[in-house]
Coordinates of N, CA and C in Angstrom, one line a residue:
M13 N 97.7 107.6 66.8 CA 99.1 107.7 66.9 C 99.7 107.1 65.7
R14 N 100.6 107.8 65.1 CA 101.3 107.2 63.9 C 102.2 106.0 64.3
A15 N 102.7 106.0 65.5 CA 103.6 105.0 66.0 C 103.0 103.6 65.9
V16 N 101.7 103.4 66.1 CA 101.1 102.1 66.1 C 100.2 101.9 64.8
R17 N 100.4 102.7 63.8 CA 99.5 102.6 62.7 C 99.4 101.3 62.0
D18 N 100.5 100.5 61.9 CA 100.4 99.3 61.1 C 100.8 98.1 62.0
F19 N 100.6 98.2 63.3 CA 100.9 97.1 64.2 C 99.9 96.0 64.2
S20 N 100.3 94.8 64.4 CA 99.3 93.7 64.6 C 98.8 93.9 66.0
E21 N 97.8 93.0 66.4 CA 97.2 93.1 67.7 C 98.3 92.8 68.8
R22 N 99.1 91.8 68.6 CA 100.1 91.5 69.6 C 101.2 92.6 69.7
Q23 N 101.6 93.2 68.5 CA 102.5 94.3 68.6 C 101.9 95.5 69.3
S24 N 100.6 95.8 69.1 CA 100.0 96.9 69.8 C 100.0 96.6 71.3
Q25 N 99.7 95.4 71.7 CA 99.7 95.1 73.1 C 101.1 95.2 73.7
V26 N 102.2 94.8 73.0 CA 103.5 95.0 73.4 C 103.9 96.5 73.5
F27 N 103.5 97.3 72.6 CA 103.7 98.7 72.6 C 103.0 99.3 73.9
L28 N 101.8 98.9 74.1 CA 101.1 99.4 75.3 C 101.8 99.0 76.6
L29 N 102.3 97.7 76.6 CA 103.0 97.2 77.8 C 104.3 98.0 78.0
I30 N 105.1 98.3 77.0 CA 106.3 99.1 77.1 C 106.0 100.5 77.5
S31 N 105.0 101.1 76.9 CA 104.6 102.5 77.2 C 104.2 102.6 78.7
T32 N 103.4 101.7 79.1 CA 102.9 101.7 80.5 C 104.1 101.5 81.5
F33 N 105.0 100.6 81.1 CA 106.2 100.4 81.9 C 107.0 101.7 82.0
L34 N 107.2 102.4 80.9 CA 108.0 103.6 80.9 C 107.3 104.7 81.7
V35 N 106.0 104.8 81.7 CA 105.3 105.9 82.4 C 105.4 105.6 83.9
K36 N 105.4 104.3 84.3 CA 105.4 104.0 85.7 C 106.8 103.8 86.3
Y37 N 107.8 103.8 85.4 CA 109.2 103.5 85.8 C 109.7 104.6 86.8
E38 N 110.3 104.2 87.9 CA 110.9 105.1 88.8 C 112.4 104.8 88.9
A39 N 113.2 105.7 88.5 CA 114.7 105.4 88.6 C 115.1 105.2 90.0
P40 N 116.0 104.2 90.2 CA 116.4 103.9 91.6 C 117.3 105.1 92.2
E41 N 117.9 105.8 91.4 CA 118.7 107.0 91.9 C 117.8 108.2 91.8
L42 N 118.3 109.3 92.3 CA 117.4 110.5 92.4 C 117.2 111.1 91.0
R43 N 118.0 110.8 90.1 CA 117.9 111.4 88.7 C 116.9 110.7 87.9
A44 N 115.9 111.3 87.4 CA 114.9 110.7 86.5 C 115.5 110.4 85.2
I45 N 115.0 109.4 84.5 CA 115.5 109.1 83.2 C 114.9 110.1 82.2
N46 N 115.6 110.2 81.1 CA 115.2 111.1 80.0 C 115.1 110.3 78.7
D47 N 114.7 111.0 77.7 CA 114.4 110.3 76.4 C 115.7 109.7 75.9
R48 N 116.9 110.3 76.1 CA 118.1 109.7 75.6 C 118.3 108.3 76.3
D49 N 118.1 108.2 77.6 CA 118.2 106.9 78.3 C 117.2 105.9 77.7
V50 N 116.0 106.3 77.4 CA 115.0 105.4 76.8 C 115.4 105.0 75.5
I51 N 115.9 105.9 74.6 CA 116.3 105.5 73.3 C 117.4 104.5 73.3
E52 N 118.4 104.8 74.1 CA 119.6 103.9 74.2 C 119.2 102.6 74.8
G53 N 118.4 102.5 75.8 CA 118.0 101.2 76.4 C 117.1 100.4 75.5
L54 N 116.1 101.0 74.9 CA 115.2 100.3 74.0 C 115.9 99.9 72.7
A55 N 116.9 100.7 72.2 CA 117.6 100.3 71.0 C 118.5 99.0 71.3
A56 N 119.1 99.0 72.5 CA 120.0 97.9 72.9 C 119.1 96.6 73.0
L57 N 117.9 96.7 73.6 CA 117.0 95.6 73.8 C 116.5 95.1 72.4
A58 N 116.2 96.1 71.5 CA 115.8 95.7 70.2 C 116.9 94.9 69.5
S59 N 118.1 95.4 69.6 CA 119.2 94.7 69.0 C 119.4 93.2 69.5
T60 N 119.1 93.1 70.8 CA 119.2 91.8 71.5 C 118.2 90.9 70.9
Y61 N 116.9 91.3 70.7 CA 115.9 90.5 70.2 C 116.1 90.2 68.7
E62 N 116.6 91.2 67.9 CA 116.9 91.0 66.5 C 118.0 89.9 66.3
T63 N 119.0 89.9 67.2 CA 120.0 89.0 67.1 C 119.5 87.6 67.5
S64 N 118.6 87.5 68.5 CA 118.0 86.3 68.9 C 117.2 85.6 67.8
V65 N 116.4 86.5 67.1 CA 115.6 86.0 66.0 C 116.5 85.3 64.9
R66 N 117.7 85.8 64.7 CA 118.6 85.2 63.8 C 119.3 83.9 64.3
G67 N 119.0 83.6 65.6 CA 119.5 82.3 66.1 C 120.8 82.5 66.9
V68 N 121.2 83.7 67.2 CA 122.4 84.0 67.9 C 122.0 84.6 69.3
I69 N 122.6 84.0 70.3 CA 122.3 84.5 71.6 C 123.4 85.5 72.0
Y70 N 123.1 86.7 72.0 CA 124.0 87.8 72.4 C 123.2 88.9 73.0
E71 N 123.6 89.4 74.1 CA 122.9 90.5 74.8 C 123.6 91.8 74.5
H72 N 123.0 92.7 73.8 CA 123.5 94.0 73.6 C 123.4 94.8 74.8
R73 N 124.4 95.6 75.1 CA 124.4 96.4 76.4 C 124.2 97.9 76.0
S74 N 123.7 98.6 76.9 CA 123.6 100.1 76.8 C 124.8 100.7 77.4
A75 N 125.2 101.8 76.9 CA 126.4 102.5 77.3 C 126.2 103.2 78.7
S76 N 125.0 103.7 78.9 CA 124.8 104.4 80.1 C 124.1 103.6 81.2
L77 N 124.4 103.8 82.4 CA 123.9 103.1 83.5 C 122.3 103.2 83.7
P78 N 121.8 104.4 83.5 CA 120.3 104.6 83.6 C 119.6 103.7 82.5
A79 N 120.1 103.7 81.3 CA 119.5 102.9 80.2 C 119.6 101.4 80.5
E80 N 120.8 101.0 81.1 CA 120.9 99.6 81.4 C 120.0 99.2 82.5
R81 N 119.8 100.0 83.5 CA 118.8 99.7 84.6 C 117.4 99.6 84.0
L82 N 117.1 100.5 83.1 CA 115.8 100.4 82.5 C 115.6 99.1 81.8
V83 N 116.6 98.7 81.0 CA 116.5 97.4 80.3 C 116.4 96.2 81.2
N84 N 117.2 96.3 82.3 CA 117.2 95.2 83.3 C 115.8 95.0 83.9
L85 N 115.0 96.0 84.0 CA 113.7 95.9 84.6 C 112.6 95.6 83.5
L86 N 112.8 96.1 82.3 CA 111.9 95.8 81.3 C 112.0 94.4 80.7
K87 N 113.2 93.9 80.6 CA 113.4 92.6 79.9 C 112.6 91.5 80.5
P88 N 112.5 91.3 81.9 CA 111.7 90.2 82.5 C 110.2 90.4 82.2
I89 N 109.8 91.6 82.1 CA 108.4 91.9 81.8 C 108.0 91.4 80.4
L90 N 108.9 91.7 79.5 CA 108.7 91.3 78.1 C 108.8 89.7 78.0
T91 N 109.8 89.2 78.7 CA 110.0 87.7 78.7 C 108.7 87.0 79.2
Q92 N 108.1 87.5 80.3 CA 106.9 86.9 80.8 C 105.7 87.1 79.8
A93 N 105.7 88.3 79.2 CA 104.6 88.5 78.2 C 104.7 87.6 77.0
G94 N 106.0 87.3 76.6 CA 106.2 86.5 75.4 C 106.3 85.0 75.7
E95 N 106.0 84.5 76.9 CA 106.1 83.1 77.1 C 105.3 82.3 76.1
G96 N 106.0 81.3 75.5 CA 105.4 80.5 74.5 C 105.4 81.1 73.1
G97 N 105.8 82.3 73.0 CA 105.7 83.0 71.7 C 107.0 82.7 70.8
G98 N 108.1 82.3 71.4 CA 109.3 82.0 70.7 C 109.8 83.2 69.9
S99 N 110.4 82.8 68.8 CA 111.1 83.9 68.0 C 110.1 84.8 67.3
A100 N 108.8 84.4 67.2 CA 107.8 85.3 66.6 C 107.5 86.4 67.5
F101 N 107.5 86.1 68.8 CA 107.3 87.2 69.8 C 108.5 88.1 69.8
E102 N 109.7 87.5 69.8 CA 110.9 88.3 69.8 C 111.0 89.3 68.6
G103 N 110.5 88.8 67.5 CA 110.5 89.6 66.3 C 109.5 90.7 66.4
D104 N 108.3 90.4 67.0 CA 107.4 91.5 67.2 C 107.9 92.5 68.2
A105 N 108.5 92.0 69.3 CA 109.1 92.9 70.3 C 110.1 93.8 69.7
A106 N 111.0 93.3 68.8 CA 112.0 94.1 68.2 C 111.4 95.2 67.3
V107 N 110.4 94.8 66.6 CA 109.7 95.8 65.7 C 109.1 97.0 66.6
V108 N 108.5 96.6 67.7 CA 107.9 97.6 68.6 C 108.9 98.4 69.2
L109 N 110.0 97.8 69.7 CA 111.1 98.6 70.3 C 111.7 99.6 69.4
R110 N 111.9 99.1 68.1 CA 112.5 100.0 67.1 C 111.6 101.2 66.8
R111 N 110.3 100.9 66.8 CA 109.3 102.0 66.5 C 109.2 103.0 67.7
A112 N 109.4 102.4 68.9 CA 109.4 103.3 70.1 C 110.6 104.2 70.1
V113 N 111.8 103.6 69.7 CA 113.0 104.4 69.6 C 112.8 105.5 68.5
E114 N 112.2 105.2 67.4 CA 112.0 106.2 66.3 C 111.1 107.3 66.8
T115 N 110.0 106.9 67.5 CA 109.0 107.9 68.0 C 109.7 108.8 69.0
A116 N 110.5 108.2 69.9 CA 111.2 109.0 70.9 C 112.1 110.0 70.2
R117 N 112.8 109.6 69.2 CA 113.7 110.5 68.5 C 113.0 111.6 67.8
E118 N 111.8 111.3 67.2 CA 111.0 112.3 66.6 C 110.5 113.3 67.6
A119 N 110.1 112.8 68.7 CA 109.6 113.7 69.8 C 110.7 114.6 70.3
G120 N 111.9 114.1 70.4 CA 113.0 114.9 70.9 C 113.4 115.9 69.9
A121 N 113.3 115.6 68.6 CA 113.6 116.6 67.5 C 112.6 117.7 67.4
A122 N 111.3 117.3 67.7 CA 110.2 118.3 67.6 C 110.3 119.2 68.8
E123 N 110.7 118.7 70.0 CA 110.8 119.5 71.2 C 112.1 119.5 71.8
A124 N 113.1 120.1 71.1 CA 114.5 120.0 71.5 C 114.8 120.5 72.9
A125 N 114.0 121.4 73.4 CA 114.2 122.0 74.7 C 113.8 121.1 75.8
N126 N 113.0 120.1 75.5 CA 112.5 119.2 76.6 C 113.2 117.8 76.4
P127 N 114.1 117.5 77.4 CA 114.8 116.2 77.3 C 113.9 115.0 77.6
R128 N 112.6 115.3 78.0 CA 111.7 114.2 78.4 C 110.4 114.3 77.5
A129 N 110.5 114.8 76.3 CA 109.4 115.1 75.4 C 108.6 113.8 75.2
F130 N 109.3 112.7 74.9 CA 108.6 111.4 74.6 C 108.0 110.9 75.9
L131 N 108.7 110.9 77.0 CA 108.2 110.4 78.2 C 107.0 111.2 78.7
D132 N 107.1 112.5 78.5 CA 105.9 113.4 78.9 C 104.7 113.1 78.0
F133 N 104.9 112.8 76.7 CA 103.9 112.5 75.8 C 103.2 111.2 76.3
L134 N 104.0 110.2 76.6 CA 103.4 108.9 77.1 C 102.7 109.1 78.3
T135 N 103.2 109.9 79.2 CA 102.5 110.1 80.5 C 101.1 110.8 80.2
R136 N 101.0 111.7 79.3 CA 99.7 112.3 79.0 C 98.8 111.3 78.4
V137 N 99.3 110.4 77.6 CA 98.4 109.5 76.9 C 98.0 108.3 77.7
I138 N 99.0 107.8 78.5 CA 98.8 106.5 79.2 C 98.2 106.7 80.6
M139 N 98.5 107.8 81.3 CA 98.0 107.9 82.7 C 96.5 107.9 82.8
R140 N 96.1 107.2 83.8 CA 94.6 107.1 84.1 C 94.2 108.4 84.8
R141 N 92.9 108.7 84.5 CA 92.3 109.8 85.2 C 92.2 109.5 86.7
P142 N 92.3 110.5 87.6 CA 92.2 110.2 89.0 C 90.8 109.6 89.3
D143 N 89.8 110.0 88.6 CA 88.4 109.6 89.0 C 88.1 108.2 88.3
A144 N 89.0 107.6 87.5 CA 88.8 106.4 86.9 C 88.8 105.2 87.9
D145 N 89.4 105.4 89.0 CA 89.5 104.3 90.0 C 88.3 104.4 91.0
A146 N 87.6 105.6 91.0 CA 86.5 105.8 92.0 C 85.3 104.9 91.6
A147 N 84.6 104.4 92.6 CA 83.5 103.6 92.3 C 82.4 104.5 91.7
P148 N 81.7 103.9 90.7 CA 80.6 104.7 90.1 C 79.5 105.0 91.1
G149 N 79.0 106.2 91.0 CA 77.9 106.6 91.8 C 76.6 106.0 91.4
P150 N 75.5 106.3 92.2 CA 74.2 105.7 91.9 C 73.6 106.2 90.5
D151 N 74.1 107.3 90.1 CA 73.5 107.9 88.8 C 74.5 107.7 87.7
A152 N 75.5 106.7 87.8 CA 76.5 106.6 86.8 C 76.0 106.2 85.5
G153 N 74.9 105.4 85.4 CA 74.4 105.0 84.1 C 73.4 105.9 83.5
E154 N 73.0 106.9 84.3 CA 71.9 107.8 83.8 C 72.5 109.0 83.1
A155 N 71.8 109.5 82.1 CA 72.3 110.7 81.4 C 72.0 111.9 82.3
P156 N 72.8 113.0 82.2 CA 72.6 114.2 83.0 C 71.2 114.8 82.8
R157 N 70.6 115.3 83.8 CA 69.3 115.8 83.8 C 69.4 117.3 83.8
L158 N 68.5 117.9 83.0 CA 68.4 119.4 82.9 C 67.2 119.8 83.8
I159 N 67.4 120.7 84.7 CA 66.3 121.1 85.6 C 66.0 122.5 85.2
L160 N 64.8 122.7 84.8 CA 64.3 124.0 84.3 C 63.4 124.6 85.4
P161 N 63.5 125.9 85.6 CA 62.7 126.6 86.7 C 61.3 126.7 86.3

């Protein structure tokens, strides 16, 4: 993925954390979120982190309610992940959030007919296979055998 091409290890972990959150996110109302909500919410959160890195405490808000709800659930997860990281973590988080916004915009531009192009892409990449949770069978470590008549 081009989105994580030059990330540090911590930035890659933050990107994976955000991506996993977005894939598992269930909107409290009946309407599912779309890429526009994700872009708006992540951009506001990135602005909050960028402002904090400069030493100013100011929380940027999203204009739409779905984006604001998304941010309100994501922010505590990032706060917990960044415990002890200080402004270095906030800077990394801001970079990752901006890259996610950029990637979502590119996905939306490439697939204009699908308002969830970025979210659908993340779902395809992040979701676990159904058989990944199953316990390995007795032959799990063995190579497949060919039986000839």
